[in-house]
Short mmCIF file of C-alpha atoms and ligand atoms in Angstrom, two decimals:
data_model
loop_
_atom_site.label_atom_id
_atom_site.label_comp_id
_atom_site.label_asym_id
_atom_site.label_seq_id
_atom_site.Cartn_x
_atom_site.Cartn_y
_atom_site.Cartn_z
CA UNK A 273 61.94 -50.40 -66.62
CA UNK A 274 62.16 -48.23 -69.77
CA UNK A 275 65.04 -47.01 -71.84
CA UNK A 276 64.62 -43.40 -70.75
CA UNK A 277 65.08 -44.22 -67.05
CA UNK A 278 68.14 -46.34 -67.87
CA UNK A 279 69.62 -43.60 -70.05
CA UNK A 280 69.09 -41.09 -67.21
CA UNK A 281 71.46 -42.86 -64.87
CA UNK A 282 73.85 -44.55 -67.24
CA UNK A 283 76.56 -41.92 -66.95
CA UNK A 284 76.08 -40.93 -63.29
CA UNK A 285 79.33 -40.32 -61.41
CA UNK A 286 80.51 -43.30 -59.34
CA UNK A 287 82.38 -42.34 -56.12
CA UNK A 288 85.55 -44.32 -55.43
CA UNK A 289 84.74 -47.59 -53.60
CA UNK A 290 85.87 -48.08 -50.01
CA UNK A 291 85.82 -51.16 -47.76
CA UNK A 292 82.98 -51.61 -45.37
CA UNK A 293 84.38 -52.66 -42.04
CA UNK A 294 82.59 -52.40 -38.68
CA UNK A 295 79.83 -50.35 -40.29
CA UNK A 296 82.24 -47.73 -41.59
CA UNK A 297 83.64 -46.95 -45.01
CA UNK A 298 87.42 -47.22 -44.87
CA UNK A 299 90.28 -46.87 -47.34
CA UNK A 300 93.01 -49.50 -47.75
CA UNK A 301 95.46 -49.44 -44.76
CA UNK A 302 98.27 -48.42 -47.16
CA UNK A 303 96.08 -46.04 -49.16
CA UNK A 304 96.25 -48.37 -52.26
CA UNK A 305 93.58 -48.18 -54.97
CA UNK A 306 92.84 -50.21 -58.04
CA UNK A 307 91.31 -49.07 -61.37
CA UNK A 308 87.79 -50.21 -62.16
CA UNK A 309 87.55 -50.34 -65.95
CA UNK A 310 84.27 -50.26 -67.91
CA UNK A 311 83.89 -53.37 -70.10
CA UNK A 312 81.61 -51.13 -72.30
CA UNK A 313 84.34 -48.65 -73.15
CA UNK A 314 87.63 -49.89 -71.70
CA UNK A 315 87.77 -46.54 -69.89
CA UNK A 316 88.29 -45.87 -66.15
CA UNK A 317 84.89 -46.05 -64.36
CA UNK A 318 86.15 -45.34 -60.87
CA UNK A 319 88.66 -46.61 -58.31
CA UNK A 320 88.32 -49.11 -55.49
CA UNK A 321 90.33 -49.74 -52.34
CA UNK A 322 93.05 -52.32 -53.10
CA UNK A 323 92.78 -54.21 -49.83
CA UNK A 324 95.67 -55.48 -47.84
CA UNK A 325 96.09 -58.52 -45.59
CA UNK A 326 95.66 -56.14 -42.65
CA UNK A 327 92.37 -54.86 -44.09
CA UNK A 328 91.01 -58.40 -44.43
CA UNK A 329 92.20 -59.23 -40.86
CA UNK A 330 90.39 -56.09 -39.52
CA UNK A 331 87.18 -57.21 -41.29
CA UNK A 332 87.41 -60.74 -39.87
CA UNK A 333 88.08 -59.29 -36.35
CA UNK A 334 85.07 -57.04 -36.73
CA UNK A 335 82.80 -59.94 -37.80
CA UNK A 336 84.17 -62.03 -34.88
CA UNK A 337 83.34 -59.42 -32.30
CA UNK A 338 79.89 -58.93 -33.76
CA UNK A 339 79.25 -62.67 -33.63
CA UNK A 340 80.52 -63.16 -30.06
CA UNK A 341 78.57 -60.28 -28.50
CA UNK A 342 75.39 -61.67 -30.13
CA UNK A 343 74.31 -58.35 -31.49
CA UNK A 344 72.65 -60.19 -34.41
CA UNK A 345 72.43 -63.92 -33.50
CA UNK A 346 70.96 -62.95 -30.13
CA UNK A 347 68.11 -60.97 -31.55
CA UNK A 348 64.64 -62.62 -31.58
CA UNK A 349 64.01 -64.35 -35.00
CA UNK A 350 61.17 -61.88 -35.67
CA UNK A 351 63.52 -58.95 -35.30
CA UNK A 352 66.12 -60.41 -37.64
CA UNK A 353 63.34 -61.22 -40.14
CA UNK A 354 62.15 -57.59 -40.06
CA UNK A 355 65.67 -56.33 -40.87
CA UNK A 356 66.16 -58.79 -43.71
CA UNK A 357 62.69 -58.04 -45.24
CA UNK A 358 63.52 -54.33 -45.08
CA UNK A 359 66.79 -54.99 -46.80
CA UNK A 360 64.97 -56.88 -49.61
CA UNK A 361 62.57 -53.92 -49.97
CA UNK A 362 65.51 -51.53 -50.25
CA UNK A 363 67.10 -53.68 -52.92
CA UNK A 364 63.88 -53.54 -54.87
CA UNK A 365 63.54 -49.73 -54.32
CA UNK A 366 67.07 -49.28 -55.71
CA UNK A 367 66.75 -51.86 -58.44
CA UNK A 368 67.46 -49.53 -61.36
CA UNK A 369 70.53 -47.99 -59.76
CA UNK A 370 71.91 -51.40 -58.72
CA UNK A 371 71.33 -52.99 -62.04
CA UNK A 372 72.86 -50.12 -64.10
CA UNK A 373 75.84 -49.89 -61.73
CA UNK A 374 76.35 -53.66 -62.05
CA UNK A 375 76.12 -53.60 -65.88
CA UNK A 376 78.66 -50.66 -66.12
CA UNK A 377 80.98 -52.78 -63.97
CA UNK A 378 80.52 -56.22 -65.47
CA UNK A 379 78.91 -55.90 -68.91
CA UNK A 380 75.79 -58.04 -68.61
CA UNK A 381 72.95 -56.99 -70.81
CA UNK A 382 70.53 -54.80 -68.82
CA UNK A 383 67.41 -56.87 -69.71
CA UNK A 384 68.98 -59.81 -67.99
CA UNK A 385 70.59 -57.83 -65.14
CA UNK A 386 67.21 -56.27 -64.20
CA UNK A 387 65.71 -59.71 -63.68
CA UNK A 388 68.72 -61.82 -62.54
CA UNK A 389 70.53 -59.21 -60.36
CA UNK A 390 68.50 -56.96 -57.99
CA UNK A 391 65.18 -58.76 -58.65
CA UNK A 392 66.52 -62.14 -57.88
CA UNK A 393 68.75 -60.91 -54.98
CA UNK A 394 65.73 -59.28 -53.25
CA UNK A 395 63.72 -62.46 -53.75
CA UNK A 396 66.49 -64.58 -52.26
CA UNK A 397 66.92 -62.30 -49.20
CA UNK A 398 63.14 -62.42 -48.70
CA UNK A 399 63.00 -66.20 -49.02
CA UNK A 400 65.61 -66.70 -46.27
CA UNK A 401 64.03 -63.94 -44.08
CA UNK A 402 60.77 -65.89 -44.25
CA UNK A 403 62.51 -69.15 -43.53
CA UNK A 404 64.54 -68.10 -40.48
CA UNK A 405 61.82 -68.66 -37.88
CA UNK A 406 60.86 -71.98 -39.34
CA UNK A 407 64.08 -73.78 -38.76
CA UNK A 408 63.81 -75.96 -35.61
CA UNK A 409 66.11 -78.27 -33.69
CA UNK A 410 65.06 -81.86 -32.99
CA UNK A 411 64.46 -84.27 -30.12
CA UNK A 412 66.00 -87.63 -30.76
CA UNK A 413 64.08 -90.91 -29.88
CA UNK A 414 66.04 -91.90 -26.80
CA UNK A 415 65.29 -94.02 -23.73
CA UNK A 416 63.02 -92.72 -21.02
CA UNK A 417 65.64 -91.28 -18.67
CA UNK A 418 67.58 -89.34 -21.42
CA UNK A 419 66.70 -86.34 -23.43
CA UNK A 420 68.65 -86.19 -26.65
CA UNK A 421 68.31 -82.68 -28.26
CA UNK A 422 69.86 -81.53 -31.46
CA UNK A 423 70.38 -77.85 -31.66
CA UNK A 424 70.98 -75.89 -34.85
CA UNK A 425 73.52 -73.15 -34.20
CA UNK A 426 75.14 -70.50 -36.39
CA UNK A 427 78.63 -71.46 -37.40
CA UNK A 428 80.21 -68.06 -36.47
CA UNK A 429 82.08 -66.14 -39.13
CA UNK A 430 81.41 -66.86 -42.74
CA UNK A 431 83.80 -65.87 -45.50
CA UNK A 432 82.03 -65.42 -48.88
CA UNK A 433 84.13 -65.03 -52.13
CA UNK A 434 82.05 -63.99 -55.17
CA UNK A 435 82.75 -64.06 -58.94
CA UNK A 436 82.05 -61.33 -61.47
CA UNK A 437 79.25 -62.74 -63.54
CA UNK A 438 76.11 -62.24 -61.33
CA UNK A 439 77.48 -60.45 -58.23
CA UNK A 440 74.10 -59.56 -56.64
CA UNK A 441 72.35 -62.91 -57.42
CA UNK A 442 75.24 -65.04 -56.30
CA UNK A 443 76.13 -62.71 -53.42
CA UNK A 444 72.52 -63.02 -52.17
CA UNK A 445 72.68 -66.84 -52.43
CA UNK A 446 75.44 -66.77 -49.71
CA UNK A 447 74.40 -63.71 -47.70
CA UNK A 448 70.72 -64.72 -47.43
CA UNK A 449 71.08 -67.99 -45.59
CA UNK A 450 74.29 -66.96 -43.81
CA UNK A 451 72.73 -63.93 -42.24
CA UNK A 452 69.34 -65.46 -41.63
CA UNK A 453 70.97 -68.15 -39.46
CA UNK A 454 72.64 -65.48 -37.30
CA UNK A 455 76.17 -65.57 -38.66
CA UNK A 456 78.57 -62.71 -39.22
CA UNK A 457 79.97 -62.41 -42.77
CA UNK A 458 83.08 -61.15 -44.50
CA UNK A 459 82.42 -60.59 -48.15
CA UNK A 460 85.08 -60.53 -50.84
CA UNK A 461 83.57 -59.34 -54.19
CA UNK A 462 85.41 -59.90 -57.46
CA UNK A 463 87.94 -57.27 -58.42
CA UNK A 464 86.25 -56.87 -61.82
CA UNK A 465 82.61 -56.55 -60.53
CA UNK A 466 82.49 -55.22 -56.91
CA UNK A 467 80.42 -52.01 -57.25
CA UNK A 468 76.82 -53.22 -57.13
CA UNK A 469 77.51 -55.83 -54.52
CA UNK A 470 79.23 -53.28 -52.23
CA UNK A 471 76.17 -51.05 -52.67
CA UNK A 472 73.90 -53.99 -51.81
CA UNK A 473 75.92 -54.60 -48.61
CA UNK A 474 75.56 -50.91 -47.62
CA UNK A 475 71.76 -51.26 -48.03
CA UNK A 476 71.82 -54.16 -45.43
CA UNK A 477 73.17 -51.65 -42.88
CA UNK A 478 70.60 -49.11 -43.95
CA UNK A 479 67.94 -51.71 -43.25
CA UNK A 480 69.19 -52.02 -39.73
CA UNK A 481 71.77 -54.87 -39.81
CA UNK A 482 74.03 -54.13 -36.84
CA UNK A 483 77.50 -52.82 -37.60
CA UNK A 484 80.13 -55.45 -37.99
CA UNK A 485 77.72 -58.22 -38.91
CA UNK A 486 78.38 -57.74 -42.65
CA UNK A 487 81.82 -56.54 -43.65
CA UNK A 488 83.11 -56.26 -47.23
CA UNK A 489 86.68 -55.88 -48.52
CA UNK A 490 87.57 -55.11 -52.14
CA UNK A 491 90.89 -56.09 -53.60
CA UNK A 492 92.77 -58.81 -55.39
CA UNK A 493 91.90 -62.47 -54.82
CA UNK A 494 95.52 -63.44 -54.39
CA UNK A 495 95.82 -60.91 -51.49
CA UNK A 496 92.51 -60.30 -49.64
CA UNK A 497 90.85 -63.53 -50.88
CA UNK A 498 93.84 -65.54 -49.76
CA UNK A 499 93.95 -63.79 -46.38
CA UNK A 500 90.27 -64.64 -45.83
CA UNK A 501 90.79 -68.34 -46.77
CA UNK A 502 93.90 -68.68 -44.69
CA UNK A 503 92.34 -67.03 -41.63
CA UNK A 504 92.38 -69.04 -38.41
CA UNK A 505 89.22 -67.13 -37.40
CA UNK A 506 86.81 -67.94 -40.26
CA UNK A 507 84.61 -70.95 -39.65
CA UNK A 508 83.08 -71.57 -43.08
CA UNK A 509 84.18 -70.44 -46.50
CA UNK A 510 81.61 -70.26 -49.35
CA UNK A 511 82.89 -69.65 -52.88
CA UNK A 512 81.62 -69.35 -56.44
CA UNK A 513 84.28 -69.11 -59.13
CA UNK A 514 86.77 -71.04 -61.09
CA UNK A 515 88.09 -74.55 -60.32
CA UNK A 516 91.64 -73.25 -60.11
CA UNK A 517 90.72 -70.91 -57.23
CA UNK A 518 88.46 -73.48 -55.67
CA UNK A 519 91.41 -75.97 -55.49
CA UNK A 520 93.50 -73.28 -53.85
CA UNK A 521 90.86 -72.56 -51.23
CA UNK A 522 90.87 -76.23 -50.19
CA UNK A 523 94.61 -76.03 -49.75
CA UNK A 524 94.35 -72.81 -47.73
CA UNK A 525 91.75 -74.44 -45.48
CA UNK A 526 93.97 -77.47 -44.99
CA UNK A 527 96.99 -75.12 -44.17
CA UNK A 528 94.99 -73.17 -41.69
CA UNK A 529 92.09 -74.19 -39.44
CA UNK A 530 90.48 -76.81 -41.70
CA UNK A 531 87.44 -74.56 -42.12
CA UNK A 532 84.51 -76.03 -44.02
CA UNK A 533 84.78 -75.01 -47.72
CA UNK A 534 81.85 -75.07 -50.04
CA UNK A 535 82.56 -74.59 -53.75
CA UNK A 536 80.35 -73.75 -56.65
CA UNK A 537 82.57 -74.01 -59.67
CA UNK A 538 82.51 -74.16 -63.48
CA UNK A 539 80.70 -76.36 -65.98
CA UNK A 540 80.64 -77.73 -69.51
CA UNK A 541 77.01 -78.46 -69.55
CA UNK A 542 75.44 -80.69 -72.18
CA UNK A 543 72.30 -79.59 -73.97
CA UNK A 544 70.96 -82.82 -75.61
CA UNK A 545 68.41 -82.56 -78.40
CA UNK A 546 66.68 -85.59 -79.67
CA UNK A 547 64.87 -85.70 -83.02
CA UNK A 548 61.55 -86.23 -81.05
CA UNK A 549 61.85 -82.90 -79.20
CA UNK A 550 58.36 -81.50 -78.86
CA UNK A 551 59.10 -78.15 -80.53
CA UNK A 552 62.39 -78.05 -82.34
CA UNK A 553 62.03 -74.30 -83.23
CA UNK A 554 61.74 -73.67 -79.47
CA UNK A 555 64.77 -75.94 -78.77
CA UNK A 556 66.82 -73.89 -81.28
CA UNK A 557 65.95 -70.53 -79.64
CA UNK A 558 66.57 -71.79 -76.12
CA UNK A 559 69.84 -73.44 -77.13
CA UNK A 560 71.07 -70.06 -78.42
CA UNK A 561 69.91 -68.20 -75.30
CA UNK A 562 71.37 -70.97 -73.08
CA UNK A 563 74.94 -70.35 -74.33
CA UNK A 564 74.88 -66.76 -75.48
CA UNK A 565 73.02 -64.78 -72.87
CA UNK A 566 75.40 -62.73 -70.73
CA UNK A 567 77.92 -63.51 -73.53
CA UNK A 568 78.34 -67.11 -72.26
CA UNK A 569 79.46 -65.90 -68.79
CA UNK A 570 77.07 -68.14 -67.02
CA UNK A 571 78.15 -71.14 -64.93
CA UNK A 572 75.29 -73.30 -66.11
CA UNK A 573 75.61 -72.16 -69.77
CA UNK A 574 74.73 -75.01 -72.24
CA UNK A 575 78.21 -74.83 -73.92
CA UNK A 576 78.04 -78.29 -75.38
CA UNK A 577 75.16 -78.89 -77.85
CA UNK A 578 74.62 -82.65 -78.53
CA UNK A 579 72.19 -83.06 -81.48
CA UNK A 580 70.81 -86.38 -82.70
CA UNK A 581 72.51 -87.07 -86.10
CA UNK A 582 69.23 -87.36 -88.08
CA UNK A 583 68.35 -83.66 -87.38
CA UNK A 584 71.82 -82.33 -86.94
CA UNK A 585 72.32 -80.33 -90.20
CA UNK A 586 68.86 -78.74 -90.15
CA UNK A 587 69.05 -77.91 -86.48
CA UNK A 588 72.45 -76.21 -86.96
CA UNK A 589 71.28 -74.22 -89.97
CA UNK A 590 68.37 -72.83 -87.87
CA UNK A 591 70.60 -72.16 -84.90
CA UNK A 592 73.03 -70.15 -87.03
CA UNK A 593 70.10 -68.04 -88.30
CA UNK A 594 68.86 -67.27 -84.73
CA UNK A 595 72.39 -66.65 -83.52
CA UNK A 596 73.27 -64.24 -86.32
CA UNK A 597 70.09 -62.31 -85.58
CA UNK A 598 71.14 -61.74 -81.94
CA UNK A 599 72.22 -58.18 -81.32
CA UNK A 600 75.64 -57.77 -79.77
CA UNK A 601 76.23 -54.30 -78.33
CA UNK A 602 75.72 -51.69 -75.71
CA UNK A 603 74.61 -53.70 -72.61
CA UNK A 604 72.59 -50.73 -71.37
CA UNK A 605 70.13 -50.89 -74.32
CA UNK A 606 67.11 -52.89 -73.57
CA UNK A 607 67.11 -54.48 -77.07
CA UNK A 608 70.72 -55.84 -76.78
CA UNK A 609 70.86 -59.64 -76.62
CA UNK A 610 74.52 -60.11 -75.92
CA UNK A 611 76.40 -57.68 -73.80
CA UNK A 612 80.13 -57.28 -73.13
CA UNK A 613 82.83 -59.60 -71.99
CA UNK A 614 83.85 -58.65 -68.47
CA UNK A 615 87.48 -58.02 -69.03
CA UNK A 616 90.05 -57.81 -71.76
CA UNK A 617 91.86 -60.79 -70.23
CA UNK A 618 88.65 -62.88 -70.48
CA UNK A 619 88.12 -61.70 -74.09
CA UNK A 620 91.61 -62.83 -75.00
CA UNK A 621 91.05 -66.21 -73.28
CA UNK A 622 87.83 -66.68 -75.37
CA UNK A 623 89.69 -65.89 -78.65
CA UNK A 624 92.44 -68.28 -77.74
CA UNK A 625 89.82 -71.06 -77.30
CA UNK A 626 88.60 -70.22 -80.92
CA UNK A 627 92.24 -70.67 -82.26
CA UNK A 628 92.62 -73.96 -80.42
CA UNK A 629 89.24 -75.28 -81.72
CA UNK A 630 90.31 -74.39 -85.24
CA UNK A 631 93.66 -76.13 -84.79
CA UNK A 632 91.93 -79.21 -83.47
CA UNK A 633 89.70 -79.47 -86.60
CA UNK A 634 86.60 -77.79 -85.39
CA UNK A 635 84.41 -76.24 -88.05
CA UNK A 636 83.71 -72.55 -87.44
CA UNK A 637 80.16 -71.94 -88.66
CA UNK A 638 79.70 -68.34 -87.40
CA UNK A 639 81.52 -65.67 -85.28
CA UNK A 640 84.91 -66.27 -83.81
CA UNK A 641 86.05 -62.64 -83.65
CA UNK A 642 86.18 -59.59 -81.40
CA UNK A 643 83.59 -57.02 -82.57
CA UNK A 644 82.69 -53.31 -82.02
CA UNK A 645 86.37 -52.59 -81.20
CA UNK A 646 85.79 -48.94 -82.05
CA UNK A 647 83.78 -48.60 -78.80
CA UNK A 648 86.91 -49.57 -76.83
CA UNK A 649 84.63 -52.15 -75.13
CA UNK A 650 85.15 -55.92 -74.92
CA UNK A 651 82.66 -57.47 -77.30
CA UNK A 652 82.74 -60.82 -79.04
CA UNK A 653 80.60 -62.33 -81.84
CA UNK A 654 78.54 -65.36 -80.70
CA UNK A 655 80.49 -68.32 -82.04
CA UNK A 656 79.52 -71.74 -83.17
CA UNK A 657 81.74 -74.78 -83.96
CA UNK A 658 80.54 -78.05 -85.39
CA UNK A 659 82.43 -81.25 -85.72
CA UNK A 660 83.68 -80.98 -82.12
CA UNK A 661 84.87 -84.34 -81.03
CA UNK A 662 84.05 -85.26 -77.38
CA UNK A 663 87.79 -85.21 -76.45
CA UNK A 664 88.44 -81.70 -78.09
CA UNK A 665 89.57 -78.87 -75.79
CA UNK A 666 86.29 -77.06 -76.63
CA UNK A 667 84.34 -80.11 -75.43
CA UNK A 668 86.40 -80.53 -72.28
CA UNK A 669 87.37 -77.10 -70.97
CA UNK A 670 85.07 -74.33 -69.76
CA UNK A 671 85.44 -71.21 -71.94
CA UNK A 672 83.09 -68.94 -69.93
CA UNK A 673 82.43 -66.90 -73.15
CA UNK A 674 80.05 -67.00 -76.16
CA UNK A 675 81.48 -70.15 -77.79
CA UNK A 676 79.36 -73.18 -78.51
CA UNK A 677 80.60 -76.54 -79.61
CA UNK A 678 78.19 -78.94 -81.40
CA UNK A 679 78.60 -82.75 -81.51
CA UNK A 680 76.28 -85.25 -83.15
CA UNK A 681 75.14 -88.46 -81.47
CA UNK A 682 73.32 -91.62 -82.76
CA UNK A 683 71.82 -93.26 -79.62
CA UNK A 684 70.71 -92.57 -76.14
CA UNK A 685 73.68 -94.50 -74.82
CA UNK A 686 76.15 -92.42 -76.90
CA UNK A 687 74.46 -89.18 -75.74
CA UNK A 688 74.94 -90.16 -72.07
CA UNK A 689 78.48 -91.27 -72.71
CA UNK A 690 79.47 -87.93 -74.28
CA UNK A 691 77.48 -85.97 -71.77
CA UNK A 692 79.37 -87.64 -68.90
CA UNK A 693 82.80 -87.41 -70.53
CA UNK A 694 84.05 -84.24 -68.74
CA UNK A 695 85.36 -83.52 -65.27
CA UNK A 696 82.29 -81.30 -64.66
CA UNK A 697 78.73 -81.94 -63.62
CA UNK A 698 76.80 -78.68 -63.11
CA UNK A 699 73.81 -78.54 -65.49
CA UNK A 700 72.31 -80.17 -68.57
CA UNK A 701 69.20 -80.58 -70.58
CA UNK A 702 67.38 -83.08 -72.62
CA UNK A 703 64.77 -82.25 -75.36
CA UNK A 704 62.39 -85.09 -76.13
CA UNK A 705 58.70 -86.08 -76.24
CA UNK A 706 59.49 -89.49 -74.83
CA UNK A 707 58.72 -89.47 -71.09
CA UNK A 708 60.83 -92.61 -70.33
CA UNK A 709 63.71 -91.30 -72.17
CA UNK A 710 63.47 -87.97 -70.34
CA UNK A 711 63.49 -89.71 -66.98
CA UNK A 712 66.40 -92.02 -68.04
CA UNK A 713 68.47 -88.97 -69.11
CA UNK A 714 67.74 -87.09 -65.86
CA UNK A 715 68.81 -90.25 -63.99
CA UNK A 716 71.95 -91.01 -66.09
CA UNK A 717 73.50 -87.64 -66.91
CA UNK A 718 75.66 -86.66 -63.97
CA UNK A 719 74.76 -83.07 -63.15
CA UNK A 720 73.40 -81.01 -60.25
CA UNK A 721 70.48 -79.78 -62.37
CA UNK A 722 68.91 -81.41 -65.44
CA UNK A 723 66.36 -79.54 -67.48
CA UNK A 724 63.74 -81.29 -69.63
CA UNK A 725 62.39 -79.36 -72.74
CA UNK A 726 63.72 -76.06 -71.44
CA UNK A 727 67.09 -74.57 -70.30
CA UNK A 728 67.87 -72.43 -67.21
CA UNK A 729 65.40 -70.30 -65.25
CA UNK A 730 65.10 -72.47 -62.07
CA UNK A 731 63.95 -70.35 -59.13
CA UNK A 732 65.11 -70.04 -55.52
CA UNK A 733 63.02 -72.98 -54.28
CA UNK A 734 65.32 -75.61 -55.75
CA UNK A 735 69.02 -76.12 -55.11
CA UNK A 736 71.92 -75.36 -57.51
CA UNK A 737 75.11 -77.22 -57.02
CA UNK A 738 77.48 -79.34 -58.93
CA UNK A 739 78.87 -82.78 -58.81
CA UNK A 740 82.45 -83.85 -59.87
CA UNK A 741 84.71 -80.82 -60.34
CA UNK A 742 81.75 -78.49 -60.56
CA UNK A 743 81.78 -78.28 -56.77
CA UNK A 744 80.09 -79.42 -53.58
CA UNK A 745 77.16 -78.23 -51.56
CA UNK A 746 74.27 -76.25 -52.95
CA UNK A 747 73.14 -72.64 -53.15
CA UNK A 748 69.44 -71.78 -53.06
CA UNK A 749 66.47 -73.57 -51.45
CA UNK A 750 66.25 -74.62 -47.80
CA UNK A 751 69.06 -77.10 -48.34
CA UNK A 752 71.54 -74.26 -48.59
CA UNK A 753 70.88 -73.47 -44.92
CA UNK A 754 72.84 -76.54 -43.84
CA UNK A 755 76.08 -74.89 -44.88
CA UNK A 756 75.51 -72.12 -42.35
CA UNK A 757 74.63 -74.12 -39.20
CA UNK A 758 76.36 -76.46 -36.80
CA UNK A 759 74.48 -79.30 -35.29
CA UNK A 760 74.98 -79.70 -31.54
CA UNK A 761 73.80 -82.51 -29.40
CA UNK A 762 72.59 -81.93 -25.85
CA UNK A 763 72.47 -85.33 -24.05
CA UNK A 764 70.61 -84.82 -20.83
CA UNK A 765 70.15 -87.34 -18.01
CA UNK A 766 66.72 -86.77 -16.54
P1 LIG B 180 87.71 -66.67 -60.14
O1 LIG B 180 87.99 -68.00 -59.48
O2 LIG B 180 88.81 -66.06 -60.95
O3 LIG B 180 87.37 -65.59 -59.10
C1 LIG B 180 86.37 -65.71 -58.14
C2 LIG B 180 86.66 -65.01 -56.91
O4 LIG B 180 87.76 -65.65 -56.31
C3 LIG B 180 87.05 -63.56 -57.07
O5 LIG B 180 86.45 -62.76 -56.06
C4 LIG B 180 88.50 -63.55 -57.00
O6 LIG B 180 88.99 -62.31 -56.49
C5 LIG B 180 88.75 -64.66 -55.93
N1 LIG B 180 90.07 -65.24 -55.97
C6 LIG B 180 90.91 -65.32 -57.03
N2 LIG B 180 92.06 -65.91 -56.64
C7 LIG B 180 91.96 -66.15 -55.27
C8 LIG B 180 92.80 -66.72 -54.32
N3 LIG B 180 94.00 -67.14 -54.58
N4 LIG B 180 92.35 -66.83 -53.02
C9 LIG B 180 91.16 -66.42 -52.71
N5 LIG B 180 90.27 -65.84 -53.57
C10 LIG B 180 90.67 -65.73 -54.85
O7 LIG B 180 86.41 -66.87 -61.03
P2 LIG B 180 85.71 -65.70 -61.95
O8 LIG B 180 86.58 -65.63 -63.16
O9 LIG B 180 85.43 -64.53 -61.15
O10 LIG B 180 84.31 -66.45 -62.19
C11 LIG B 180 84.08 -67.31 -63.26
C12 LIG B 180 84.07 -68.77 -62.75
O11 LIG B 180 82.99 -68.90 -61.80
C13 LIG B 180 83.68 -69.71 -63.83
O12 LIG B 180 84.52 -70.90 -63.82
C14 LIG B 180 82.30 -70.08 -63.60
O13 LIG B 180 81.79 -71.28 -64.09
C15 LIG B 180 82.18 -69.98 -62.09
N6 LIG B 180 80.86 -69.82 -61.63
C16 LIG B 180 80.16 -70.89 -61.03
C17 LIG B 180 78.90 -70.71 -60.57
C18 LIG B 180 78.11 -71.86 -59.83
O14 LIG B 180 77.12 -71.62 -59.23
N7 LIG B 180 78.64 -73.04 -59.99
C19 LIG B 180 78.23 -69.53 -60.75
C20 LIG B 180 78.88 -68.42 -61.46
C21 LIG B 180 80.19 -68.56 -61.83
#
């Protein structure tokens, strides 16, 4: 994709966004709309339907009817596969439009969006399309006169609540396996990044997904998200977002029909660099990318850098050089390294973390401020603190912005102790040439994914999920399918 093609569509008009219910575009039942602001300029981009509880109930009812009459689940697997493969092809065919629309809405740098958004979403849909006719039930080892069969059934209606940082990629992680297994879905995109995901949902209908099987409602989490999570008619709720919201969803499930709830939450992931790392210059570059790409708005961001004390000062000096060379700016330029912060509220939160880190004795080595304010957009300098103690706020709380805290360590045991000292357990990395040490760190650091001599980039064949307060269950890989099926036993006397 070249700059000219991006520039050609970067200012195209965006029509106001409506809900997608029962295969039709509909406005909010009370006519309400919300402003969609551009993080690149702070200006109005378009409007979207501000959903009501009634809108959400209509979407759930539509999904229920579509599930019960088997218009999707009852189709032969080969037919469902064909539709899903066509959908993936349509996502690829519209990749530029989807990526640019998403960037205008959420601020991710386009070089990353092109790969991580439509590209990855299409690959995910294709992966589950290919898997759907390879999932079998089982026959249990029973006595001669009994046949014990284990069926794998769709769960029914799935509610999917999506955050703003990678709406297509994360949306596809839920939609792919949920639809492949024959479920109906009600999608609730983030209020600050709904446009590209709503377009991707429309493409599913264009590919031949029957009406009502995929419904999508825009609006505020506290209204339509809550109505989805409190519904008595949603069987499984899948969520990616903050711990605060995740905790609420568990309460809503308990207060309603005790629906299964799967949470992918935040992190405070440790990136641990030993002096014997094979290529320290590579570790420096990857550490910078691991926290600053997408302006730190990445759940698996390596936001805690633990550096062996003997190389700490040299490593930090190199890291500052690499960081200061990163270009913050217009996310729609291919040479931008760090795009915009998604919203003014998030930018303010990031800046508050900087003040707290300073007050707690952190040493600000670079960044720390809003930048490019003249654009009206929400940009922040990549920010590095040293002397961050393991109990400091910056070492304990997720910022979800371009702020890195660095802490030195003196032994393997100390590195593990610091790494495991938060409520989170999403991702991590170790850089070392010592094979035994690498395996020990993978075993001992409590995370859902542990990288060795790299950071990030895992593909759809491996699961992503957290431990501790980073969540439960996993997205991606064949394991994700378990969330979208029920096991049913048939016990047959012969
Ligand atoms: P958020 O929790 O504020 O919002 C996520 C979604 O929940 C949005 O669609 C929002 O409208 C909805 N929501 C908000 N309040 C709700 C309520 N009361 N009831 C129902 N729904 C409600 O999170 P965010 O700020 O959009 O995303 C950032 C967070 O997501 C970070 O913590 C980040 O680490 C996490 N995240 C995790 C992963 C992962 O795979 N573990 C991936 C990406 C992001």
